[in-house]
Short mmCIF file of C-alpha atoms and ligand atoms in Angstrom, two decimals:
data_model
loop_
_atom_site.label_atom_id
_atom_site.label_comp_id
_atom_site.label_asym_id
_atom_site.label_seq_id
_atom_site.Cartn_x
_atom_site.Cartn_y
_atom_site.Cartn_z
CA UNK A 87 0.00 0.00 0.00
CA UNK A 88 1.25 3.51 -0.66
CA UNK A 89 1.99 6.11 1.97
CA UNK A 90 -0.81 8.22 0.54
CA UNK A 91 -3.32 5.39 0.88
CA UNK A 92 -2.37 4.88 4.53
CA UNK A 93 -2.73 8.60 5.23
CA UNK A 94 -6.13 8.58 3.54
CA UNK A 95 -7.23 5.66 5.70
CA UNK A 96 -6.02 7.45 8.85
CA UNK A 97 -8.01 10.56 7.88
CA UNK A 98 -11.13 8.43 7.29
CA UNK A 99 -10.75 6.84 10.70
CA UNK A 100 -10.26 10.26 12.31
CA UNK A 101 -13.34 11.56 10.57
CA UNK A 102 -15.45 8.58 11.72
CA UNK A 103 -14.24 9.17 15.29
CA UNK A 104 -14.99 12.92 15.05
CA UNK A 105 -11.34 13.70 15.60
CA UNK A 106 -9.46 16.59 13.94
CA UNK A 107 -7.94 15.53 10.62
CA UNK A 108 -4.21 14.93 10.84
CA UNK A 109 -4.19 14.72 14.63
CA UNK A 110 -2.75 11.18 14.62
CA UNK A 111 1.00 11.01 14.12
CA UNK A 112 2.06 8.31 11.67
CA UNK A 113 5.32 6.64 12.64
CA UNK A 114 6.62 4.82 9.56
CA UNK A 115 8.38 1.78 11.00
CA UNK A 116 11.48 1.36 8.83
CA UNK A 117 13.22 -1.44 10.76
CA UNK A 118 14.83 -4.09 8.53
CA UNK A 119 13.64 -2.32 5.38
CA UNK A 120 16.17 -1.77 2.59
CA UNK A 121 17.41 1.80 2.29
CA UNK A 122 15.78 2.43 -1.07
CA UNK A 123 12.32 1.88 0.44
CA UNK A 124 13.07 4.28 3.29
CA UNK A 125 14.43 6.86 0.87
CA UNK A 126 11.32 6.59 -1.25
CA UNK A 127 9.14 7.44 1.76
CA UNK A 128 11.46 10.34 2.67
CA UNK A 129 11.24 11.58 -0.92
CA UNK A 130 7.44 11.54 -0.62
CA UNK A 131 7.81 14.04 2.21
CA UNK A 132 7.30 11.84 5.25
CA UNK A 133 9.60 12.66 8.17
CA UNK A 134 8.60 10.54 11.18
CA UNK A 135 10.08 7.05 11.46
CA UNK A 136 10.30 4.21 13.96
CA UNK A 137 13.13 1.78 14.62
CA UNK A 138 13.18 -1.07 17.12
CA UNK A 139 16.94 -1.53 17.56
CA UNK A 140 19.46 1.10 18.61
CA UNK A 141 22.34 -0.43 16.68
CA UNK A 142 20.41 -0.78 13.43
CA UNK A 143 19.24 2.83 13.68
CA UNK A 144 22.79 4.02 14.40
CA UNK A 145 23.91 2.31 11.21
CA UNK A 146 21.43 3.87 8.84
CA UNK A 147 19.97 7.08 10.25
CA UNK A 148 23.00 9.39 10.41
CA UNK A 149 23.16 9.16 6.60
CA UNK A 150 19.43 9.80 6.10
CA UNK A 151 19.55 12.66 8.60
CA UNK A 152 22.31 14.35 6.67
CA UNK A 153 20.08 14.43 3.62
CA UNK A 154 16.82 15.03 5.50
CA UNK A 155 17.80 16.85 8.71
CA UNK A 156 14.20 17.52 9.75
CA UNK A 157 13.51 13.77 10.10
CA UNK A 158 12.47 12.46 13.50
CA UNK A 159 13.13 8.93 14.71
CA UNK A 160 11.37 7.13 17.52
CA UNK A 161 12.70 4.05 19.29
CA UNK A 162 9.80 1.62 19.55
CA UNK A 163 11.68 -1.53 20.61
CA UNK A 164 13.13 -2.68 23.95
CA UNK A 165 16.03 -0.64 25.31
CA UNK A 166 18.95 -2.19 27.22
CA UNK A 167 20.57 0.03 29.82
CA UNK A 168 23.98 -0.16 28.12
CA UNK A 169 22.45 1.46 25.02
CA UNK A 170 20.72 4.35 26.80
CA UNK A 171 23.45 6.86 26.03
CA UNK A 172 23.31 6.12 22.30
CA UNK A 173 19.51 6.07 22.34
CA UNK A 174 19.25 9.50 23.95
CA UNK A 175 21.77 10.82 21.42
CA UNK A 176 19.87 9.54 18.39
CA UNK A 177 16.15 9.34 19.10
CA UNK A 178 13.52 12.07 19.42
CA UNK A 179 11.25 9.76 21.41
CA UNK A 180 11.48 6.44 23.22
CA UNK A 181 8.34 4.30 23.49
CA UNK A 182 9.70 1.48 25.66
CA UNK A 183 10.32 2.82 29.17
CA UNK A 184 9.36 -0.10 31.38
CA UNK A 185 11.55 -0.58 34.44
CA UNK A 186 13.13 1.45 37.26
CA UNK A 187 16.74 0.77 36.29
CA UNK A 188 16.08 1.98 32.75
CA UNK A 189 14.20 5.02 34.07
CA UNK A 190 17.15 5.99 36.27
CA UNK A 191 19.64 5.58 33.40
CA UNK A 192 17.44 7.68 31.14
CA UNK A 193 17.24 10.40 33.78
CA UNK A 194 21.06 10.43 34.06
CA UNK A 195 21.60 10.65 30.30
CA UNK A 196 18.87 13.22 29.71
CA UNK A 197 20.55 15.42 32.29
CA UNK A 198 24.07 14.75 31.00
CA UNK A 199 23.18 15.43 27.36
CA UNK A 200 20.73 18.25 28.02
CA UNK A 201 18.21 16.54 25.73
CA UNK A 202 14.54 15.90 26.29
CA UNK A 203 13.19 13.04 24.17
CA UNK A 204 9.49 12.34 24.54
CA UNK A 205 9.11 9.22 26.65
CA UNK A 206 6.31 6.66 26.63
CA UNK A 207 5.85 4.00 29.29
CA UNK A 208 5.20 0.62 27.69
CA UNK A 209 2.33 -1.30 29.26
CA UNK A 210 2.03 -5.07 28.91
CA UNK A 211 -1.76 -5.07 28.93
CA UNK A 212 -1.95 -8.75 28.04
CA UNK A 213 0.42 -9.63 30.92
CA UNK A 214 2.41 -11.84 28.53
CA UNK A 215 5.60 -13.31 29.97
CA UNK A 216 7.62 -12.91 26.79
CA UNK A 217 6.64 -9.28 26.28
CA UNK A 218 8.26 -6.14 27.64
CA UNK A 219 6.25 -3.56 29.53
CA UNK A 220 4.81 -2.84 32.95
CA UNK A 221 1.76 -4.87 33.89
CA UNK A 222 -1.40 -2.76 34.35
CA UNK A 223 -1.50 -3.15 38.15
CA UNK A 224 2.02 -1.72 38.39
CA UNK A 225 1.51 1.15 35.96
CA UNK A 226 0.46 3.95 38.33
CA UNK A 227 3.37 3.32 40.68
CA UNK A 228 5.92 3.15 37.88
CA UNK A 229 4.64 6.33 36.23
CA UNK A 230 4.86 8.08 39.61
CA UNK A 231 8.43 6.85 40.00
CA UNK A 232 9.32 8.24 36.55
CA UNK A 233 7.85 11.56 37.59
CA UNK A 234 9.97 11.74 40.72
CA UNK A 235 12.96 11.38 38.36
CA UNK A 236 11.62 14.33 36.31
CA UNK A 237 11.43 12.15 33.20
CA UNK A 238 9.51 13.75 30.32
CA UNK A 239 6.78 11.08 30.17
CA UNK A 240 4.23 12.07 27.53
CA UNK A 241 2.16 8.92 27.21
CA UNK A 242 1.82 5.15 27.12
CA UNK A 243 2.59 2.50 24.50
CA UNK A 244 1.14 -0.98 23.95
CA UNK A 245 1.66 -3.99 21.72
CA UNK A 246 -1.49 -6.10 22.24
CA UNK A 247 -1.36 -9.92 22.30
CA UNK A 248 -1.35 -11.24 18.74
CA UNK A 249 -4.40 -13.44 19.23
CA UNK A 250 -6.75 -11.06 21.01
CA UNK A 251 -9.01 -8.24 19.90
CA UNK A 252 -6.69 -5.22 20.05
CA UNK A 253 -9.47 -2.74 20.82
CA UNK A 254 -9.82 -4.10 24.36
CA UNK A 255 -6.12 -3.43 24.93
CA UNK A 256 -6.27 0.02 23.33
CA UNK A 257 -9.17 0.93 25.60
CA UNK A 258 -7.31 -0.30 28.68
CA UNK A 259 -4.21 1.69 27.70
CA UNK A 260 -6.34 4.80 27.33
CA UNK A 261 -7.92 4.25 30.74
CA UNK A 262 -4.52 3.93 32.43
CA UNK A 263 -3.30 7.06 30.61
CA UNK A 264 -6.36 9.09 31.61
CA UNK A 265 -6.15 8.25 35.28
CA UNK A 266 -2.48 9.29 35.22
CA UNK A 267 -3.08 12.54 33.36
CA UNK A 268 -1.18 11.41 30.25
CA UNK A 269 -2.35 12.37 26.76
CA UNK A 270 -0.03 10.38 24.47
CA UNK A 271 -1.23 6.99 23.22
CA UNK A 272 1.19 4.98 21.07
CA UNK A 273 -0.97 2.16 19.77
CA UNK A 274 -1.95 0.53 16.49
CA UNK A 275 0.13 -1.19 13.80
CA UNK A 276 -0.45 -2.23 10.17
CA UNK A 277 -3.30 -4.61 10.94
CA UNK A 278 -5.22 -2.51 13.46
CA UNK A 279 -4.32 1.18 13.18
CA UNK A 280 -7.84 2.25 12.27
CA UNK A 281 -9.19 0.71 15.46
CA UNK A 282 -6.44 2.48 17.39
CA UNK A 283 -7.35 5.83 15.80
CA UNK A 284 -10.98 5.21 16.73
CA UNK A 285 -9.91 4.78 20.35
CA UNK A 286 -7.78 7.91 20.45
CA UNK A 287 -4.27 6.89 19.36
CA UNK A 288 -1.96 9.90 19.10
CA UNK A 289 0.87 7.85 17.54
CA UNK A 290 0.39 4.81 15.32
CA UNK A 291 3.35 2.63 14.35
CA UNK A 292 2.89 1.29 10.82
CA UNK A 293 5.59 -0.70 9.06
CA UNK A 294 4.71 -3.40 6.56
CA UNK A 295 1.55 -1.67 5.28
CA UNK A 296 3.73 1.21 4.07
CA UNK A 297 7.00 -0.47 3.13
CA UNK A 298 5.91 -3.99 2.26
CA UNK A 299 6.82 -7.17 4.12
CA UNK A 300 10.10 -7.19 6.02
CA UNK A 301 12.63 -9.64 4.54
CA UNK A 302 14.57 -10.98 7.52
CA UNK A 303 17.78 -12.70 6.49
C1 PLP B 454 7.67 -3.77 13.91
C2 PLP B 454 6.85 -2.99 14.86
C3 PLP B 454 5.70 -2.29 14.44
C4 PLP B 454 5.20 -2.28 13.00
O1 PLP B 454 4.63 -3.51 12.67
P1 PLP B 454 3.81 -3.69 11.29
O2 PLP B 454 2.93 -4.85 11.56
O3 PLP B 454 4.82 -3.93 10.23
O4 PLP B 454 3.05 -2.44 11.06
C5 PLP B 454 5.00 -1.57 15.37
N1 PLP B 454 5.39 -1.51 16.66
C6 PLP B 454 6.47 -2.16 17.11
C7 PLP B 454 6.84 -2.07 18.54
C8 PLP B 454 7.24 -2.92 16.23
O5 PLP B 454 8.32 -3.57 16.69
#
């Protein structure tokens, strides 16, 4: 599907939900995609991208940023504490804040570098063992802890269980955000972004629907 088609579908979903057109930020998830596909989307004027690995992003984004300096990149994958320095250097937002040790490291680096990336707390709404994120019952306490560290938390992020109706998880994420006074909602991917927009997503993370299937080697 083309970038334009995706944007049209987002606008339709916003209209159906009586939301202002263009309110939802589209993060084009460029992980694993060959450079020519990413360049094509940059050439079409899109400037907001998502990567799930620090190292991969470090390899390809400095070059793209030289050519398109107004590009923004968001880290949407898990972050190890030994990569926090590099992540704060490179990314404009981090969607995977999910544990106290990481929160403390982020606070240190944000202070040291004088940068202020938008941070999202990842919530494991499905309480899946293999998935990153804070479980819902621990969310309020963790968000409060982040606030005592003065972290710039702007919202919450979720990856719903693959085999469940995502809308239930989007609604739960929104509820947790509302009771914590957070407005950012990073939710919705290629297969469910319209449902996420309907439930108030502020950031959707769409990869394969824009770029085509990822060819892992
Ligand atoms: C890869 C990825 C996406 C995009 O997935 P698609 O199904 O290709 O849209 C979204 N969010 C996260 C966290 C991802 O890792």
